[in-house]
Short mmCIF file of N, CA and C in Angstrom, two decimals:
data_model
loop_
_atom_site.label_atom_id
_atom_site.label_comp_id
_atom_site.label_asym_id
_atom_site.label_seq_id
_atom_site.Cartn_x
_atom_site.Cartn_y
_atom_site.Cartn_z
N UNK A 1 12.98 18.85 -19.59
CA UNK A 1 11.76 18.20 -20.04
C UNK A 1 12.05 16.77 -20.48
N UNK A 2 13.10 16.59 -21.28
CA UNK A 2 13.46 15.27 -21.75
C UNK A 2 13.77 14.35 -20.57
N UNK A 3 14.49 14.88 -19.56
CA UNK A 3 14.81 14.08 -18.38
C UNK A 3 13.55 13.65 -17.66
N UNK A 4 12.57 14.54 -17.58
CA UNK A 4 11.30 14.21 -16.91
C UNK A 4 10.58 13.09 -17.64
N UNK A 5 10.58 13.14 -18.96
CA UNK A 5 9.92 12.10 -19.75
C UNK A 5 10.61 10.77 -19.57
N UNK A 6 11.95 10.77 -19.63
CA UNK A 6 12.72 9.54 -19.46
C UNK A 6 12.51 8.99 -18.06
N UNK A 7 12.55 9.85 -17.02
CA UNK A 7 12.35 9.41 -15.65
C UNK A 7 10.96 8.83 -15.47
N UNK A 8 9.94 9.49 -16.04
CA UNK A 8 8.58 8.98 -15.96
C UNK A 8 8.44 7.61 -16.60
N UNK A 9 9.05 7.43 -17.77
CA UNK A 9 9.02 6.14 -18.45
C UNK A 9 9.71 5.08 -17.61
N UNK A 10 10.87 5.42 -17.05
CA UNK A 10 11.64 4.48 -16.24
C UNK A 10 10.85 4.03 -15.01
N UNK A 11 10.21 4.99 -14.32
CA UNK A 11 9.42 4.65 -13.14
C UNK A 11 8.24 3.78 -13.53
N UNK A 12 7.57 4.12 -14.63
CA UNK A 12 6.44 3.31 -15.10
C UNK A 12 6.89 1.90 -15.44
N UNK A 13 8.04 1.79 -16.11
CA UNK A 13 8.57 0.48 -16.47
C UNK A 13 8.87 -0.34 -15.23
N UNK A 14 9.53 0.28 -14.23
CA UNK A 14 9.85 -0.43 -13.00
C UNK A 14 8.59 -0.89 -12.29
N UNK A 15 7.61 -0.02 -12.19
CA UNK A 15 6.40 -0.39 -11.46
C UNK A 15 5.64 -1.50 -12.19
N UNK A 16 5.56 -1.43 -13.51
CA UNK A 16 4.86 -2.47 -14.26
C UNK A 16 5.61 -3.78 -14.20
N UNK A 17 6.93 -3.77 -14.36
CA UNK A 17 7.69 -5.01 -14.38
C UNK A 17 7.73 -5.66 -13.01
N UNK A 18 7.86 -4.89 -11.94
CA UNK A 18 7.93 -5.49 -10.62
C UNK A 18 6.55 -5.89 -10.11
N UNK A 19 5.52 -5.17 -10.49
CA UNK A 19 4.18 -5.47 -10.04
C UNK A 19 3.61 -6.67 -10.79
N UNK A 20 4.01 -6.85 -12.03
CA UNK A 20 3.46 -7.92 -12.85
C UNK A 20 3.69 -9.30 -12.23
N UNK A 21 4.80 -9.49 -11.51
CA UNK A 21 5.10 -10.78 -10.92
C UNK A 21 4.47 -10.96 -9.54
N UNK A 22 3.88 -9.94 -8.98
CA UNK A 22 3.39 -9.98 -7.60
C UNK A 22 2.00 -10.61 -7.52
N UNK A 23 1.86 -11.53 -6.61
CA UNK A 23 0.56 -12.14 -6.34
C UNK A 23 0.31 -12.18 -4.83
N UNK A 24 1.14 -11.51 -4.03
CA UNK A 24 1.10 -11.65 -2.58
C UNK A 24 -0.08 -10.96 -1.93
N UNK A 25 -0.55 -9.83 -2.46
CA UNK A 25 -1.67 -9.13 -1.85
C UNK A 25 -2.95 -9.70 -2.43
N UNK A 26 -3.71 -10.40 -1.60
CA UNK A 26 -4.93 -11.04 -2.07
C UNK A 26 -6.14 -10.34 -1.49
N UNK A 27 -7.28 -10.62 -2.02
CA UNK A 27 -8.53 -10.05 -1.51
C UNK A 27 -8.73 -10.47 -0.07
N UNK A 28 -9.16 -9.53 0.76
CA UNK A 28 -9.38 -9.82 2.18
C UNK A 28 -10.45 -10.88 2.37
N UNK A 29 -11.41 -10.92 1.46
CA UNK A 29 -12.51 -11.89 1.57
C UNK A 29 -12.02 -13.33 1.43
N UNK A 30 -10.80 -13.53 0.99
CA UNK A 30 -10.27 -14.89 0.85
C UNK A 30 -9.87 -15.48 2.20
N UNK A 31 -9.86 -14.65 3.24
CA UNK A 31 -9.50 -15.12 4.57
C UNK A 31 -10.38 -14.42 5.60
N UNK A 32 -11.13 -15.20 6.36
CA UNK A 32 -12.00 -14.58 7.37
C UNK A 32 -11.18 -13.83 8.41
N UNK A 33 -9.97 -14.33 8.72
CA UNK A 33 -9.10 -13.64 9.68
C UNK A 33 -8.73 -12.25 9.17
N UNK A 34 -8.28 -12.17 7.92
CA UNK A 34 -7.91 -10.88 7.32
C UNK A 34 -9.12 -9.96 7.24
N UNK A 35 -10.24 -10.51 6.83
CA UNK A 35 -11.44 -9.69 6.67
C UNK A 35 -11.86 -9.10 8.02
N UNK A 36 -11.79 -9.89 9.08
CA UNK A 36 -12.15 -9.40 10.42
C UNK A 36 -11.19 -8.30 10.87
N UNK A 37 -9.90 -8.45 10.58
CA UNK A 37 -8.93 -7.43 10.99
C UNK A 37 -9.16 -6.12 10.26
N UNK A 38 -9.52 -6.16 8.99
CA UNK A 38 -9.83 -4.94 8.24
C UNK A 38 -11.08 -4.30 8.80
N UNK A 39 -12.09 -5.11 9.14
CA UNK A 39 -13.33 -4.58 9.68
C UNK A 39 -13.15 -3.97 11.07
N UNK A 40 -12.08 -4.36 11.80
CA UNK A 40 -11.80 -3.79 13.11
C UNK A 40 -11.43 -2.31 13.02
N UNK A 41 -10.89 -1.89 11.89
CA UNK A 41 -10.53 -0.50 11.70
C UNK A 41 -11.82 0.27 11.45
N UNK A 42 -12.06 1.29 12.23
CA UNK A 42 -13.30 2.06 12.13
C UNK A 42 -13.48 2.63 10.73
N UNK A 43 -14.66 2.48 10.20
CA UNK A 43 -14.95 3.00 8.86
C UNK A 43 -14.94 4.53 8.83
N UNK A 44 -15.00 5.16 10.00
CA UNK A 44 -14.92 6.62 10.06
C UNK A 44 -13.52 7.13 9.81
N UNK A 45 -12.51 6.30 10.06
CA UNK A 45 -11.12 6.75 9.92
C UNK A 45 -10.33 5.91 8.92
N UNK A 46 -11.00 5.04 8.19
CA UNK A 46 -10.28 4.17 7.26
C UNK A 46 -10.96 4.13 5.91
N UNK A 47 -10.14 3.90 4.89
CA UNK A 47 -10.63 3.76 3.53
C UNK A 47 -10.23 2.38 3.02
N UNK A 48 -11.07 1.81 2.17
CA UNK A 48 -10.73 0.53 1.56
C UNK A 48 -9.55 0.71 0.61
N UNK A 49 -8.67 -0.27 0.62
CA UNK A 49 -7.57 -0.35 -0.34
C UNK A 49 -7.96 -1.49 -1.28
N UNK A 50 -7.88 -1.25 -2.58
CA UNK A 50 -8.31 -2.28 -3.52
C UNK A 50 -7.27 -2.50 -4.60
N UNK A 51 -7.39 -3.64 -5.28
CA UNK A 51 -6.48 -3.97 -6.38
C UNK A 51 -7.12 -3.56 -7.70
N UNK A 52 -6.45 -3.85 -8.79
CA UNK A 52 -6.95 -3.43 -10.11
C UNK A 52 -8.24 -4.15 -10.50
N UNK A 53 -8.56 -5.26 -9.83
CA UNK A 53 -9.82 -5.97 -10.10
C UNK A 53 -10.96 -5.44 -9.23
N UNK A 54 -10.68 -4.45 -8.37
CA UNK A 54 -11.70 -3.87 -7.51
C UNK A 54 -11.92 -4.63 -6.22
N UNK A 55 -11.11 -5.65 -5.94
CA UNK A 55 -11.23 -6.43 -4.71
C UNK A 55 -10.58 -5.67 -3.55
N UNK A 56 -11.20 -5.70 -2.38
CA UNK A 56 -10.61 -5.05 -1.21
C UNK A 56 -9.43 -5.90 -0.74
N UNK A 57 -8.26 -5.26 -0.66
CA UNK A 57 -7.04 -5.96 -0.24
C UNK A 57 -6.42 -5.34 1.01
N UNK A 58 -7.14 -4.41 1.64
CA UNK A 58 -6.63 -3.80 2.85
C UNK A 58 -7.41 -2.56 3.23
N UNK A 59 -6.81 -1.79 4.16
CA UNK A 59 -7.43 -0.55 4.64
C UNK A 59 -6.34 0.47 4.90
N UNK A 60 -6.67 1.74 4.67
CA UNK A 60 -5.76 2.85 4.94
C UNK A 60 -6.40 3.70 6.03
N UNK A 61 -5.71 3.86 7.14
CA UNK A 61 -6.23 4.66 8.24
C UNK A 61 -5.69 6.08 8.14
N UNK A 62 -6.58 7.06 8.33
CA UNK A 62 -6.19 8.46 8.18
C UNK A 62 -7.05 9.34 9.08
N UNK A 63 -6.64 10.60 9.24
CA UNK A 63 -7.40 11.58 10.00
C UNK A 63 -8.27 12.34 9.00
N UNK A 64 -9.58 12.27 9.16
CA UNK A 64 -10.49 12.87 8.18
C UNK A 64 -10.45 14.40 8.19
N UNK A 65 -9.95 15.00 9.26
CA UNK A 65 -9.86 16.46 9.31
C UNK A 65 -8.62 16.99 8.61
N UNK A 66 -7.47 16.42 8.95
CA UNK A 66 -6.20 16.92 8.41
C UNK A 66 -5.74 16.16 7.16
N UNK A 67 -6.26 14.94 6.95
CA UNK A 67 -5.81 14.11 5.84
C UNK A 67 -4.56 13.32 6.15
N UNK A 68 -4.04 13.45 7.39
CA UNK A 68 -2.81 12.75 7.77
C UNK A 68 -3.04 11.24 7.76
N UNK A 69 -2.15 10.53 7.06
CA UNK A 69 -2.22 9.08 6.94
C UNK A 69 -1.46 8.46 8.12
N UNK A 70 -2.10 7.44 8.77
CA UNK A 70 -1.51 6.81 9.95
C UNK A 70 -0.98 5.40 9.69
N UNK A 71 -1.77 4.58 9.01
CA UNK A 71 -1.37 3.19 8.84
C UNK A 71 -2.02 2.57 7.61
N UNK A 72 -1.44 1.45 7.22
CA UNK A 72 -1.92 0.68 6.08
C UNK A 72 -2.00 -0.77 6.52
N UNK A 73 -3.11 -1.43 6.25
CA UNK A 73 -3.25 -2.84 6.54
C UNK A 73 -3.43 -3.57 5.22
N UNK A 74 -2.66 -4.63 5.02
CA UNK A 74 -2.77 -5.42 3.80
C UNK A 74 -3.19 -6.85 4.14
N UNK A 75 -3.96 -7.47 3.26
CA UNK A 75 -4.39 -8.85 3.42
C UNK A 75 -3.49 -9.79 2.63
N UNK A 76 -3.82 -11.07 2.67
CA UNK A 76 -3.05 -12.06 1.93
C UNK A 76 -1.96 -12.67 2.80
N UNK A 77 -1.07 -13.40 2.18
CA UNK A 77 -0.04 -14.09 2.96
C UNK A 77 0.97 -13.12 3.56
N UNK A 78 0.96 -11.87 3.15
CA UNK A 78 1.81 -10.83 3.72
C UNK A 78 1.00 -9.91 4.63
N UNK A 79 -0.11 -10.42 5.15
CA UNK A 79 -1.02 -9.57 5.91
C UNK A 79 -0.33 -8.94 7.11
N UNK A 80 -0.73 -7.72 7.39
CA UNK A 80 -0.20 -7.05 8.56
C UNK A 80 -0.39 -5.56 8.49
N UNK A 81 -0.13 -4.93 9.63
CA UNK A 81 -0.22 -3.48 9.72
C UNK A 81 1.13 -2.86 9.44
N UNK A 82 1.12 -1.79 8.69
CA UNK A 82 2.32 -1.02 8.37
C UNK A 82 2.06 0.42 8.78
N UNK A 83 3.05 1.07 9.35
CA UNK A 83 2.94 2.51 9.58
C UNK A 83 2.98 3.17 8.21
N UNK A 84 2.20 4.17 8.03
CA UNK A 84 2.20 4.92 6.78
C UNK A 84 2.19 6.40 7.13
N UNK A 85 2.99 7.16 6.43
CA UNK A 85 3.08 8.59 6.68
C UNK A 85 2.81 9.34 5.39
N UNK A 86 2.05 10.40 5.50
CA UNK A 86 1.74 11.22 4.34
C UNK A 86 0.47 12.00 4.58
N UNK A 87 -0.05 12.58 3.51
CA UNK A 87 -1.28 13.35 3.60
C UNK A 87 -2.19 12.98 2.43
N UNK A 88 -3.33 12.42 2.77
CA UNK A 88 -4.27 11.97 1.76
C UNK A 88 -4.78 13.12 0.90
N UNK A 89 -5.09 14.27 1.53
CA UNK A 89 -5.62 15.40 0.78
C UNK A 89 -4.61 15.91 -0.25
N UNK A 90 -3.33 15.80 0.05
CA UNK A 90 -2.29 16.24 -0.87
C UNK A 90 -1.90 15.14 -1.86
N UNK A 91 -2.45 13.94 -1.69
CA UNK A 91 -2.07 12.82 -2.56
C UNK A 91 -0.64 12.40 -2.32
N UNK A 92 -0.20 12.52 -1.07
CA UNK A 92 1.20 12.33 -0.72
C UNK A 92 1.34 11.15 0.24
N UNK A 93 2.30 10.28 -0.04
CA UNK A 93 2.63 9.17 0.84
C UNK A 93 4.15 9.14 0.94
N UNK A 94 4.67 9.35 2.16
CA UNK A 94 6.12 9.48 2.36
C UNK A 94 6.80 8.21 2.83
N UNK A 95 6.09 7.34 3.56
CA UNK A 95 6.73 6.15 4.11
C UNK A 95 5.71 5.06 4.37
N UNK A 96 6.14 3.81 4.17
CA UNK A 96 5.38 2.62 4.54
C UNK A 96 6.40 1.66 5.16
N UNK A 97 6.16 1.27 6.42
CA UNK A 97 7.10 0.39 7.11
C UNK A 97 6.46 -0.18 8.36
N UNK A 98 7.08 -1.19 8.92
CA UNK A 98 6.74 -1.63 10.27
C UNK A 98 8.04 -2.07 10.93
N UNK A 99 7.96 -2.74 12.06
CA UNK A 99 9.18 -3.09 12.79
C UNK A 99 10.08 -4.05 12.02
N UNK A 100 9.51 -4.78 11.06
CA UNK A 100 10.28 -5.80 10.35
C UNK A 100 10.39 -5.59 8.85
N UNK A 101 9.54 -4.76 8.26
CA UNK A 101 9.51 -4.62 6.80
C UNK A 101 9.59 -3.16 6.37
N UNK A 102 10.30 -2.91 5.29
CA UNK A 102 10.37 -1.59 4.66
C UNK A 102 9.82 -1.70 3.25
N UNK A 103 9.33 -0.58 2.74
CA UNK A 103 8.74 -0.58 1.40
C UNK A 103 9.36 0.50 0.54
N UNK A 104 9.59 0.15 -0.72
CA UNK A 104 9.93 1.12 -1.76
C UNK A 104 8.68 1.23 -2.62
N UNK A 105 8.27 2.46 -2.91
CA UNK A 105 7.01 2.63 -3.63
C UNK A 105 7.01 3.94 -4.40
N UNK A 106 6.06 4.02 -5.32
CA UNK A 106 5.81 5.23 -6.10
C UNK A 106 4.32 5.52 -5.97
N UNK A 107 3.99 6.80 -5.76
CA UNK A 107 2.60 7.20 -5.59
C UNK A 107 2.21 8.16 -6.70
N UNK A 108 1.03 7.99 -7.24
CA UNK A 108 0.51 8.91 -8.25
C UNK A 108 -0.96 9.17 -7.93
N UNK A 109 -1.35 10.42 -8.01
CA UNK A 109 -2.76 10.77 -7.82
C UNK A 109 -3.37 10.98 -9.19
N UNK A 110 -4.45 10.26 -9.43
CA UNK A 110 -5.18 10.41 -10.69
C UNK A 110 -6.62 10.73 -10.34
N UNK A 111 -6.94 12.02 -10.36
CA UNK A 111 -8.27 12.46 -9.98
C UNK A 111 -8.52 12.18 -8.51
N UNK A 112 -9.54 11.37 -8.24
CA UNK A 112 -9.88 11.06 -6.85
C UNK A 112 -9.33 9.71 -6.40
N UNK A 113 -8.35 9.18 -7.12
CA UNK A 113 -7.75 7.89 -6.76
C UNK A 113 -6.26 8.06 -6.53
N UNK A 114 -5.79 7.48 -5.43
CA UNK A 114 -4.37 7.44 -5.12
C UNK A 114 -3.86 6.06 -5.51
N UNK A 115 -2.94 6.01 -6.47
CA UNK A 115 -2.37 4.76 -6.94
C UNK A 115 -1.03 4.57 -6.24
N UNK A 116 -0.87 3.45 -5.54
CA UNK A 116 0.37 3.14 -4.83
C UNK A 116 1.00 1.93 -5.48
N UNK A 117 2.13 2.13 -6.12
CA UNK A 117 2.87 1.02 -6.72
C UNK A 117 3.94 0.60 -5.73
N UNK A 118 3.68 -0.52 -5.04
CA UNK A 118 4.66 -1.06 -4.11
C UNK A 118 5.71 -1.79 -4.95
N UNK A 119 6.86 -1.17 -5.12
CA UNK A 119 7.90 -1.76 -5.94
C UNK A 119 8.56 -2.92 -5.22
N UNK A 120 8.70 -2.79 -3.89
CA UNK A 120 9.31 -3.84 -3.10
C UNK A 120 8.96 -3.64 -1.63
N UNK A 121 8.46 -4.69 -1.00
CA UNK A 121 8.26 -4.71 0.44
C UNK A 121 9.07 -5.90 0.91
N UNK A 122 10.10 -5.62 1.73
CA UNK A 122 10.97 -6.73 2.13
C UNK A 122 11.41 -6.61 3.58
N UNK A 123 11.79 -7.76 4.11
CA UNK A 123 12.23 -7.90 5.49
C UNK A 123 13.56 -7.16 5.67
N UNK A 124 13.70 -6.47 6.80
CA UNK A 124 14.92 -5.69 7.04
C UNK A 124 16.02 -6.49 7.71
N UNK A 125 15.70 -7.67 8.22
CA UNK A 125 16.71 -8.52 8.86
C UNK A 125 17.27 -9.56 7.92
N UNK A 126 17.68 -10.66 8.49
CA UNK A 126 18.22 -11.78 7.70
C UNK A 126 17.07 -12.46 6.94
N UNK A 127 17.25 -12.72 5.65
CA UNK A 127 16.17 -13.29 4.83
C UNK A 127 15.55 -14.56 5.41
N UNK A 128 16.35 -15.40 6.03
CA UNK A 128 15.80 -16.65 6.57
C UNK A 128 14.88 -16.43 7.78
N UNK A 129 14.92 -15.24 8.37
CA UNK A 129 14.06 -14.92 9.51
C UNK A 129 12.73 -14.29 9.09
N UNK A 130 12.55 -14.03 7.82
CA UNK A 130 11.34 -13.34 7.33
C UNK A 130 10.12 -14.24 7.41
N UNK A 131 8.99 -13.66 7.80
CA UNK A 131 7.72 -14.39 7.80
C UNK A 131 7.15 -14.48 6.39
N UNK A 132 7.45 -13.50 5.56
CA UNK A 132 6.92 -13.43 4.20
C UNK A 132 8.05 -13.15 3.23
N UNK A 133 7.94 -13.67 2.01
CA UNK A 133 8.94 -13.34 0.99
C UNK A 133 8.74 -11.89 0.53
N UNK A 134 9.75 -11.27 -0.06
CA UNK A 134 9.56 -9.92 -0.61
C UNK A 134 8.40 -9.94 -1.61
N UNK A 135 7.68 -8.84 -1.70
CA UNK A 135 6.57 -8.78 -2.65
C UNK A 135 6.44 -7.38 -3.21
N UNK A 136 5.69 -7.29 -4.28
CA UNK A 136 5.35 -6.01 -4.89
C UNK A 136 3.88 -6.09 -5.29
N UNK A 137 3.27 -4.94 -5.47
CA UNK A 137 1.85 -4.92 -5.82
C UNK A 137 1.46 -3.52 -6.27
N UNK A 138 0.32 -3.43 -6.89
CA UNK A 138 -0.25 -2.15 -7.25
C UNK A 138 -1.60 -2.07 -6.55
N UNK A 139 -1.74 -1.05 -5.68
CA UNK A 139 -2.96 -0.90 -4.91
C UNK A 139 -3.50 0.52 -5.08
N UNK A 140 -4.79 0.68 -4.76
CA UNK A 140 -5.47 1.95 -5.00
C UNK A 140 -6.33 2.33 -3.79
N UNK A 141 -6.48 3.64 -3.58
CA UNK A 141 -7.35 4.18 -2.54
C UNK A 141 -8.16 5.30 -3.15
N UNK A 142 -9.47 5.26 -2.97
CA UNK A 142 -10.32 6.37 -3.43
C UNK A 142 -10.26 7.48 -2.39
N UNK A 143 -9.89 8.67 -2.82
CA UNK A 143 -9.80 9.82 -1.93
C UNK A 143 -11.20 10.39 -1.77
N UNK A 144 -11.71 10.43 -0.53
CA UNK A 144 -13.07 10.94 -0.34
C UNK A 144 -13.15 12.45 -0.55
N UNK A 145 -14.35 12.90 -0.83
CA UNK A 145 -14.60 14.35 -0.97
C UNK A 145 -14.64 14.92 0.44
N UNK A 146 -13.96 16.04 0.65
CA UNK A 146 -13.95 16.66 1.98
C UNK A 146 -15.17 17.51 2.18
#
């Protein structure tokens, strides 16, 4: 029990400290290009991803029957599509990555909201070849009623 409490505190501390410095994920409405790309994802298979201010910062694509998560799109200067694996109905997210970037993250389900603390999203190659600097963020997805 004590280990669980300490581990929970440590994870919370890491997510708060690393997320506090992050400003890379911006509202999609700040860029017409980003906003159009999010709108391209069918609303039947995607959910809005928002920040703590309630601004839409991306979209999460999933299968509405099985809850299987397929992809995540983020806006801002780090905009792009990421493969995402997990199950929305279970509140589970196992991986976020694309051909050039990997993510370390912690997921917590609080009622009907999935909180994703991106601790680090960084380029997998040589740093000088990266299109975007490493970033962290805290994002949320409302889990729809089945």
